[in-house]
């Protein structure tokens, strides 16, 4: 039977008790983690979020009723005890526990609550099925690893908030029930009871609000913002996630980047005890694509891509030659020492791998110890021409060389994917490194083959680079944006840009994106109107807190760093959401579901 706490007041968390407390009488409360009954003496581990402490129930030191209570204890019962802290015998010291040199000699106890037998273990020793863990998430969160993660997340948010406040930012909350924002995903919609047939959209980000806050004169805004994007499920996506969202007035990219870098520095110091060197390195999008085949290059290892179109133009191998003739490229990476380790079968598997990135195939060459080589393509090319290539690439015995020929971005992207695969497969990545870098000057627009229209590469509020203004009407695809991404160990942490702050340019931008004057005003009229009233130059950034936590805790699942996550099909196994609602609710919302 559950008892009330009455006048008992907890003195400390379980693992906060130390040798300094020896001789003191303390009141402790927590969950029963483990019971060992030695007959006449009972050892109980009491647990809370701080850790555990051993309680000793000795039949000779307490009344019969208390000992009886101790004998009834089961895992996860909620217990309060009063007792004195004593030193353990040297032979009984437990190095695994933070409180392993001490224990509490119990005098009185209250059973605050019983517990049914939990469907999952609440310690970290057992690997439970994830679906069951998520169904009983409240029990799963009792596991020390999950509690540590939540405490670490709180500390991380705190470090960031402190940095932002100290840098002169104002924290402002923006609405969750809003209008669609153009981050490029599908919206979650909320039907309106008061306005039949009308819907609110959940924000994909507070983008428009934060720009309006700059117009309002807030100067520096930040928020830990919940964002909602109805995207098709992917392992590393959640339909709702948290971003640190910020915006600043009268700034250039470097000012925004400095603020974001400062936040990362604060987090790395607080959480990992590491000093990151600032400013972080910067690389243009073009350089990243050409040298690493990715707009989020992992620089913890080499394998730089090199281009050999000039050599390939008349190399004798028709596949290479025609790629170059059709304005494509031939690019390569060289992997020191890999020639000796990769078999023919490995090469074939890598060939299949690159084909999934829309290139026709992979040409490879492995230099043997004696300088001779095995190759998938050398037989098509005269020997002297091959020697030239090997010389350009400075190939040595045991090196492996991979070549891809295709349209420029297709070839580079496939090569970039191959680079990362080889980096992992051949253990070339230094996992102890923390590599942060900025990628800058992204293309402003992307061509969408399906809609035969340009779309904004970042979002439609991004400012083109002044140097490229003239290209906007003639070569829109060549225009670079004042945008920047922060990349950490090959993962995109966030993006931002300097924004367009003039109404006319913003409207022209909407036109480039295919909106007519009327459409632009219908969707974004409030913004175009607002921009007429003295909008300061401004820019900002947002980065994913969940993704940051993933990297800080070294897990590869977003679900591990969110207290109550959704699974791949966007449902919550614990609350069983989404769920059906009463017919009456639908009627109030003027909705009918199709049978
Ligand atoms: N709103 C953008 C995003 O969520 C970030 C930004 O441009 O500030 O990606």
XYZ file of C-alpha atoms and ligand atoms in Angstrom:
604
model
C 0.000 0.000 0.000
C 1.331 3.383 -0.964
C 2.121 5.765 1.892
C 2.315 9.537 1.788
C 5.606 11.400 2.244
C 4.019 13.209 5.229
C 6.567 15.503 6.846
C 9.550 13.653 5.292
C 11.664 15.887 3.122
C 14.373 14.569 0.811
C 17.877 15.814 1.736
C 19.822 14.906 -1.418
C 19.761 12.973 -4.659
C 21.008 9.396 -4.187
C 24.430 9.741 -5.828
C 25.053 13.153 -4.308
C 25.708 11.455 -0.955
C 29.480 11.320 -0.335
C 31.967 10.287 2.330
C 31.522 13.832 3.717
C 28.087 12.693 4.893
C 29.389 9.832 7.026
C 27.699 9.887 10.405
C 24.829 12.063 9.199
C 21.237 10.980 9.199
C 19.667 11.602 5.783
C 16.280 11.181 4.145
C 16.538 9.760 0.623
C 13.871 8.928 -1.959
C 13.981 7.094 -5.250
C 13.270 3.881 -7.132
C 14.328 0.399 -6.135
C 16.863 -0.751 -8.719
C 17.883 -4.067 -7.169
C 17.198 -6.118 -4.007
C 19.483 -8.779 -2.515
C 18.047 -10.693 0.441
C 20.831 -12.302 2.482
C 18.453 -13.517 5.243
C 18.239 -11.107 8.135
C 20.034 -8.484 6.106
C 18.799 -6.937 2.893
C 20.719 -4.783 0.388
C 18.735 -2.438 -1.811
C 20.055 -0.161 -4.543
C 18.092 3.087 -4.552
C 18.153 4.984 -7.849
C 17.297 8.412 -9.173
C 18.609 10.512 -12.051
C 21.895 11.163 -10.239
C 22.774 7.477 -9.906
C 22.473 4.889 -7.110
C 23.300 4.283 -3.474
C 23.193 1.083 -1.438
C 20.707 0.861 1.438
C 21.189 -1.729 4.183
C 18.124 -3.090 5.963
C 19.379 -5.028 9.006
C 16.650 -6.870 10.925
C 18.599 -6.246 14.149
C 18.560 -2.457 13.660
C 14.883 -1.798 12.897
C 11.395 -2.713 13.927
C 9.780 -5.796 12.435
C 7.346 -3.763 10.349
C 10.105 -1.868 8.536
C 12.006 -5.094 7.824
C 8.816 -6.659 6.531
C 8.395 -3.696 4.222
C 11.970 -4.167 2.985
C 11.254 -7.813 2.227
C 8.266 -6.799 0.088
C 10.344 -4.469 -2.139
C 10.466 -5.168 -5.869
C 12.164 -3.423 -8.791
C 10.822 0.071 -9.547
C 8.955 0.443 -6.235
C 9.185 4.029 -5.000
C 10.824 4.209 -1.612
C 11.705 6.792 1.044
C 14.199 5.976 3.820
C 15.777 7.632 6.810
C 19.132 6.294 7.821
C 22.722 7.081 8.613
C 25.557 7.145 6.131
C 28.326 4.697 6.959
C 31.585 3.571 5.391
C 31.505 0.167 3.694
C 33.962 -2.553 4.720
C 37.005 -2.433 2.418
C 36.011 -5.836 1.024
C 32.535 -4.557 0.114
C 33.625 -1.470 -1.836
C 31.956 -1.346 -5.271
C 34.074 0.496 -7.831
C 31.182 0.564 -10.337
C 29.112 2.938 -8.208
C 29.972 6.573 -7.630
C 28.797 5.987 -4.056
C 30.602 2.636 -3.902
C 32.565 3.287 -0.683
C 29.519 4.161 1.424
C 26.037 2.878 2.237
C 23.011 3.939 4.243
C 22.057 2.004 7.357
C 18.265 2.318 7.192
C 16.263 3.088 10.347
C 12.836 3.917 8.949
C 11.219 3.438 5.538
C 8.059 4.391 3.700
C 6.803 2.661 0.592
C 5.638 5.632 -1.508
C 4.386 3.500 -4.358
C 4.427 0.021 -5.793
C 5.154 -0.791 -9.421
C 3.841 -3.430 -11.755
C 6.601 -5.563 -13.275
C 8.033 -3.286 -15.981
C 7.879 -4.620 -19.552
C 11.463 -3.480 -20.177
C 14.622 -3.323 -18.093
C 15.450 0.160 -16.880
C 19.201 -0.329 -16.800
C 21.557 -0.154 -19.753
C 22.763 -3.739 -19.582
C 19.986 -5.155 -21.757
C 19.423 -4.261 -25.411
C 15.651 -4.018 -25.595
C 13.664 -3.943 -28.824
C 13.293 -0.302 -29.881
C 9.568 -0.486 -30.604
C 8.912 -1.731 -27.049
C 11.234 0.924 -25.634
C 9.309 3.618 -27.486
C 5.919 2.243 -26.418
C 7.080 2.461 -22.796
C 9.231 5.547 -23.345
C 8.603 6.798 -19.770
C 10.311 3.636 -18.488
C 12.963 3.728 -21.191
C 13.818 7.251 -20.040
C 14.677 5.814 -16.614
C 17.773 4.209 -18.150
C 20.909 6.076 -17.053
C 22.034 6.608 -20.666
C 18.736 8.288 -21.555
C 18.739 10.398 -18.406
C 22.293 11.501 -19.147
C 21.309 12.403 -22.674
C 18.407 14.570 -21.468
C 20.631 16.274 -18.900
C 23.297 16.849 -21.550
C 20.691 18.296 -23.885
C 19.564 20.679 -21.170
C 23.179 21.718 -20.541
C 23.759 22.241 -24.277
C 20.679 24.445 -24.639
C 21.745 26.367 -21.573
C 25.254 26.990 -22.947
C 23.800 28.231 -26.237
C 21.203 30.431 -24.542
C 23.857 31.993 -22.322
C 26.051 32.726 -25.349
C 23.149 34.316 -27.243
C 22.011 36.469 -24.327
C 25.604 37.556 -23.641
C 25.947 38.490 -27.322
C 22.991 40.884 -27.085
C 20.234 38.683 -28.512
C 16.596 38.863 -27.443
C 14.643 35.605 -27.119
C 11.259 35.915 -28.823
C 8.598 33.246 -29.276
C 6.734 33.092 -32.565
C 3.396 31.394 -33.317
C 2.917 27.700 -33.965
C -0.424 28.281 -35.701
C 0.632 30.237 -38.739
C 0.763 30.407 -42.512
C 2.752 28.176 -44.775
C 6.468 29.123 -44.979
C 8.529 28.201 -47.996
C 11.252 25.882 -46.643
C 10.469 23.444 -49.403
C 8.678 20.675 -47.484
C 4.990 19.842 -47.142
C 3.077 21.672 -44.396
C 1.184 20.170 -41.493
C -2.227 21.820 -41.543
C -4.622 22.667 -38.697
C -8.267 23.146 -39.703
C -10.041 26.173 -38.315
C -13.369 25.774 -36.480
C -14.102 29.491 -36.660
C -13.162 29.896 -40.299
C -14.761 27.117 -42.341
C -12.527 25.674 -45.078
C -9.512 27.614 -43.810
C -6.366 26.152 -42.340
C -3.415 27.217 -40.279
C -0.058 25.703 -41.170
C 2.486 24.634 -38.561
C 5.729 26.530 -39.199
C 8.449 24.779 -41.198
C 10.614 27.437 -39.527
C 9.995 30.912 -38.070
C 11.697 32.376 -41.167
C 9.191 35.098 -42.013
C 8.533 36.048 -38.393
C 12.219 36.507 -37.670
C 12.626 38.721 -40.721
C 9.630 40.772 -39.578
C 11.251 41.073 -36.138
C 14.240 42.705 -37.838
C 11.871 45.073 -39.608
C 10.325 45.735 -36.196
C 13.728 46.851 -34.938
C 14.552 43.939 -32.583
C 18.083 43.900 -34.047
C 19.114 40.492 -32.687
C 16.613 37.679 -32.233
C 16.955 34.055 -31.239
C 14.662 31.227 -30.264
C 14.805 27.485 -29.712
C 12.155 26.941 -32.351
C 10.041 23.879 -33.020
C 9.804 23.297 -36.754
C 7.361 20.992 -38.508
C 7.950 19.450 -41.924
C 5.740 16.778 -43.431
C 8.425 14.971 -45.374
C 8.614 11.380 -46.451
C 10.196 9.344 -43.719
C 13.924 8.975 -43.656
C 16.005 7.453 -40.920
C 17.525 10.773 -39.885
C 14.383 12.919 -40.006
C 11.681 13.726 -37.480
C 8.426 15.470 -38.491
C 8.983 17.939 -35.651
C 12.391 19.054 -34.557
C 14.148 21.852 -32.711
C 16.392 24.514 -34.213
C 18.380 27.324 -32.744
C 16.940 30.052 -34.919
C 18.572 33.484 -35.094
C 18.432 36.690 -37.098
C 20.531 39.877 -36.997
C 20.251 43.363 -38.507
C 22.943 45.398 -40.281
C 25.204 42.387 -40.833
C 27.310 40.608 -43.418
C 27.746 36.800 -43.533
C 30.816 36.926 -41.274
C 28.855 38.593 -38.436
C 26.256 35.812 -38.457
C 28.931 33.143 -38.767
C 30.851 34.617 -35.815
C 27.759 34.350 -33.626
C 27.070 30.755 -34.639
C 30.726 29.769 -34.204
C 30.645 31.299 -30.739
C 27.642 29.143 -29.832
C 29.447 26.015 -31.037
C 32.575 26.989 -29.149
C 30.532 27.401 -25.963
C 28.882 24.000 -26.447
C 32.108 22.150 -27.207
C 33.751 23.688 -24.158
C 30.843 22.952 -21.822
C 30.018 19.460 -23.086
C 33.283 18.052 -24.405
C 35.807 20.208 -22.571
C 37.305 21.078 -25.989
C 38.581 24.456 -27.154
C 37.626 24.948 -30.804
C 39.896 27.286 -32.713
C 38.049 30.204 -34.305
C 37.460 31.415 -36.927
C 36.392 28.129 -38.481
C 37.727 27.321 -41.939
C 35.644 28.404 -44.918
C 35.280 26.826 -48.330
C 33.135 27.923 -51.249
C 30.451 25.587 -52.522
C 32.309 25.358 -55.824
C 35.552 24.280 -54.164
C 33.677 21.737 -52.014
C 31.978 20.226 -55.043
C 35.095 20.161 -57.210
C 37.438 18.772 -54.549
C 35.118 16.618 -52.448
C 32.008 16.043 -54.583
C 29.784 17.215 -51.747
C 28.349 20.409 -50.272
C 29.032 18.912 -46.844
C 32.526 17.489 -47.188
C 33.998 15.393 -44.393
C 37.528 16.764 -44.062
C 38.673 14.275 -41.442
C 40.335 12.380 -44.288
C 41.921 13.192 -47.658
C 41.060 11.542 -50.979
C 40.649 14.816 -52.849
C 39.004 14.599 -56.240
C 41.023 15.697 -59.270
C 39.790 16.446 -62.788
C 41.417 14.853 -65.862
C 39.172 15.956 -68.699
C 42.069 17.413 -70.672
C 43.921 14.113 -70.543
C 40.722 12.175 -71.305
C 39.665 14.284 -74.325
C 41.872 12.226 -76.676
C 42.773 9.219 -74.514
C 41.384 6.669 -76.959
C 38.684 5.351 -74.599
C 35.362 6.308 -76.171
C 33.393 6.530 -72.887
C 35.838 9.087 -71.471
C 36.165 10.961 -74.730
C 32.430 11.304 -75.328
C 31.826 12.493 -71.745
C 34.261 15.346 -72.349
C 32.841 16.046 -75.806
C 29.353 16.380 -74.280
C 30.551 19.053 -71.842
C 31.013 16.525 -69.074
C 34.156 15.700 -67.114
C 36.396 12.816 -66.134
C 37.389 12.948 -62.472
C 39.446 10.701 -60.234
C 40.495 9.856 -56.715
C 43.623 8.048 -55.723
C 43.708 5.916 -52.585
C 47.185 5.226 -51.219
C 47.777 1.569 -50.494
C 44.225 0.453 -51.331
C 45.225 -1.312 -54.539
C 46.656 -4.132 -52.504
C 43.536 -4.527 -50.335
C 40.738 -4.285 -52.860
C 39.873 -7.447 -54.788
C 38.152 -7.621 -58.148
C 34.934 -8.385 -56.259
C 35.369 -5.252 -54.115
C 35.860 -3.169 -57.251
C 32.690 -4.589 -58.808
C 30.753 -3.798 -55.635
C 32.047 -0.207 -55.696
C 30.982 0.007 -59.356
C 27.445 -1.036 -58.400
C 27.515 1.490 -55.559
C 28.330 4.479 -57.783
C 25.644 3.483 -60.270
C 23.028 4.272 -57.605
C 24.170 7.892 -58.007
C 23.160 7.972 -61.677
C 26.562 7.487 -63.324
C 27.100 4.743 -65.848
C 30.014 3.072 -64.125
C 33.308 3.186 -62.313
C 36.693 2.801 -63.998
C 39.380 1.461 -61.677
C 43.052 0.690 -61.628
C 45.098 -1.048 -58.927
C 48.892 -0.745 -59.037
C 50.672 -3.978 -58.055
C 53.771 -4.137 -55.798
C 56.000 -4.455 -58.888
C 54.531 -1.409 -60.643
C 52.383 -3.394 -63.090
C 48.652 -2.885 -62.747
C 45.186 -4.458 -62.948
C 42.533 -2.255 -64.441
C 38.994 -2.208 -65.798
C 39.764 0.330 -68.549
C 43.517 0.412 -69.310
C 43.101 -2.063 -72.156
C 41.222 0.599 -74.153
C 43.965 3.171 -73.830
C 47.436 3.216 -75.429
C 50.250 2.469 -72.977
C 51.970 5.874 -73.364
C 48.698 7.642 -72.610
C 48.232 5.466 -69.500
C 51.734 6.378 -68.325
C 50.820 10.055 -68.618
C 47.753 9.541 -66.403
C 49.728 7.582 -63.805
C 52.311 10.316 -63.769
C 49.737 13.085 -63.376
C 48.226 11.130 -60.489
C 51.677 10.263 -59.104
C 50.556 6.664 -58.718
C 52.824 4.400 -56.641
C 52.850 0.622 -56.182
C 49.753 -0.555 -54.211
C 47.726 2.614 -54.966
C 44.172 2.353 -56.258
C 42.701 4.855 -58.721
C 39.033 5.390 -59.481
C 37.659 7.391 -62.401
C 34.150 8.533 -63.290
C 33.036 10.173 -66.529
C 29.709 11.998 -66.742
C 28.039 15.390 -66.592
C 30.009 17.558 -64.170
C 27.770 17.628 -61.088
C 26.591 14.041 -61.564
C 30.175 12.779 -61.799
C 31.361 14.860 -58.852
C 28.436 13.842 -56.666
C 28.968 10.120 -57.379
C 32.702 10.519 -56.743
C 31.948 12.329 -53.487
C 29.760 9.434 -52.362
C 32.469 6.952 -53.346
C 35.005 9.016 -51.410
C 32.956 8.761 -48.215
C 32.288 5.049 -48.756
C 36.002 4.331 -49.220
C 36.810 6.515 -46.223
C 34.575 4.350 -44.053
C 35.375 0.998 -45.675
C 39.143 1.516 -45.453
C 39.026 3.110 -41.990
C 40.540 6.361 -43.181
C 38.388 8.605 -40.986
C 39.962 9.891 -37.789
C 37.025 9.504 -35.411
C 38.766 11.553 -32.724
C 38.636 14.690 -34.868
C 35.920 17.350 -34.646
C 35.919 19.041 -38.030
C 33.692 22.082 -38.337
C 33.687 24.240 -41.440
C 31.618 26.795 -43.350
C 30.508 26.210 -46.917
C 29.729 29.542 -48.580
C 28.460 30.983 -51.876
C 25.902 28.314 -52.758
C 24.065 28.666 -56.059
C 20.999 30.884 -55.591
C 18.704 28.785 -57.759
C 18.303 25.165 -58.705
C 16.665 23.925 -61.871
C 13.784 21.543 -61.279
C 13.429 19.146 -64.214
C 9.913 18.089 -63.188
C 8.334 21.519 -62.912
C 10.672 23.063 -65.511
C 11.195 25.947 -63.120
C 13.912 27.322 -60.914
C 13.519 26.774 -57.193
C 15.375 28.634 -54.469
C 18.360 26.557 -53.367
C 18.046 27.887 -49.792
C 14.736 29.778 -49.665
C 13.265 32.636 -51.688
C 14.394 35.328 -49.235
C 18.092 34.745 -49.873
C 20.140 37.652 -51.220
C 22.105 37.062 -54.454
C 25.775 38.079 -54.363
C 26.127 41.657 -55.595
C 28.895 40.583 -58.028
C 26.396 38.295 -59.769
C 23.410 40.666 -60.052
C 24.059 41.103 -63.777
C 23.754 37.374 -64.379
C 20.266 37.167 -62.916
C 18.488 37.795 -66.192
C 20.964 36.041 -68.485
C 22.429 33.074 -66.539
C 20.324 32.611 -63.393
C 21.913 29.198 -62.724
C 25.316 30.850 -62.324
C 24.221 33.352 -59.682
C 25.735 32.738 -56.280
C 23.853 33.434 -53.056
C 24.977 35.095 -49.859
C 24.243 31.842 -48.101
C 26.276 29.548 -45.903
C 26.012 26.115 -44.278
C 27.826 24.881 -41.219
C 29.187 21.366 -41.658
C 30.392 19.091 -38.872
C 32.239 15.875 -39.756
C 30.424 15.599 -43.083
C 26.963 16.385 -41.696
C 25.060 19.588 -42.442
C 24.324 21.237 -39.106
C 22.409 24.231 -40.380
C 22.068 26.930 -42.968
C 21.532 30.621 -43.235
C 21.857 33.599 -45.496
C 21.759 37.338 -45.859
C 18.218 38.203 -46.895
C 16.743 40.346 -49.587
C 15.481 43.452 -47.787
C 14.040 45.463 -50.658
C 10.466 44.913 -51.739
C 11.238 45.210 -55.475
C 14.103 42.725 -55.422
C 12.016 40.302 -53.359
C 9.235 40.533 -55.888
C 11.675 40.016 -58.768
C 12.927 36.949 -56.924
C 9.402 35.568 -56.706
C 9.099 36.177 -60.440
C 12.304 34.205 -61.138
C 10.790 31.407 -59.103
C 7.797 31.392 -61.411
C 5.233 33.294 -59.317
C 3.157 35.872 -61.171
C 2.730 39.302 -59.555
C -0.731 38.234 -58.300
C 0.474 34.886 -56.929
C 3.393 36.505 -55.132
C 1.084 39.055 -53.500
C -1.508 36.434 -52.597
C 1.016 34.241 -50.772
C 3.529 36.751 -49.471
C 1.671 40.043 -49.789
C 2.028 40.821 -46.074
C 5.789 40.460 -46.416
C 6.095 42.520 -49.597
C 3.912 45.163 -47.973
C 5.989 45.049 -44.775
C 9.216 45.465 -46.729
C 8.009 48.896 -47.867
C 8.401 50.330 -44.362
C 12.105 50.641 -43.769
C 13.520 47.114 -43.598
C 17.118 47.009 -42.388
C 19.673 44.806 -44.153
C 19.579 41.545 -42.225
C 20.603 37.909 -42.204
C 20.455 34.845 -40.019
C 20.940 31.180 -39.482
C 19.327 28.100 -37.977
C 20.853 24.839 -36.822
C 19.338 21.600 -35.637
C 19.637 20.964 -31.929
C 18.643 17.309 -32.306
C 21.358 16.709 -34.868
C 23.892 18.499 -32.679
C 22.935 16.242 -29.758
C 23.316 13.180 -31.977
C 26.853 14.169 -32.802
C 27.709 15.128 -29.222
C 26.442 11.806 -27.857
C 27.819 9.747 -30.744
C 24.516 8.064 -31.609
C 23.308 7.567 -35.165
C 19.603 7.913 -34.394
C 17.665 11.132 -33.803
C 15.266 9.081 -31.681
C 18.007 8.638 -29.084
C 18.257 12.369 -28.402
C 14.571 13.327 -28.274
C 12.522 12.609 -25.152
C 9.385 11.583 -27.015
C 10.254 10.942 -30.673
C 8.147 9.734 -33.554
C 9.082 6.596 -35.477
C 9.801 6.352 -39.190
C 6.135 6.537 -40.270
C 5.704 9.706 -38.167
C 3.657 8.006 -35.442
C 4.200 8.006 -31.686
C 4.106 4.461 -30.354
C 3.571 5.599 -26.767
C 0.512 7.826 -27.231
C -0.577 6.141 -30.421
C -0.685 9.362 -32.399
C -1.955 10.285 -34.884
C -5.325 8.889 -33.823
C -8.955 8.966 -34.881
C -11.159 11.717 -33.468
C -14.882 11.855 -32.750
C -17.196 12.493 -35.665
C -18.502 15.482 -33.710
C -15.064 17.110 -33.673
C -14.847 16.737 -37.426
C -18.273 18.325 -37.855
C -17.192 21.293 -35.721
C -14.205 21.681 -38.007
C -16.413 21.461 -41.097
C -14.539 18.329 -42.170
C -15.563 14.944 -43.497
C -13.155 12.044 -43.862
C -13.391 9.871 -46.936
C -14.354 6.307 -46.132
N 14.903 29.146 -41.980
C 16.071 28.492 -42.467
C 15.961 26.986 -42.214
O 15.154 26.550 -41.398
C 17.330 28.973 -41.825
C 17.656 30.403 -42.124
O 17.750 30.766 -43.306
O 17.850 31.145 -41.163
O 16.716 26.212 -42.780
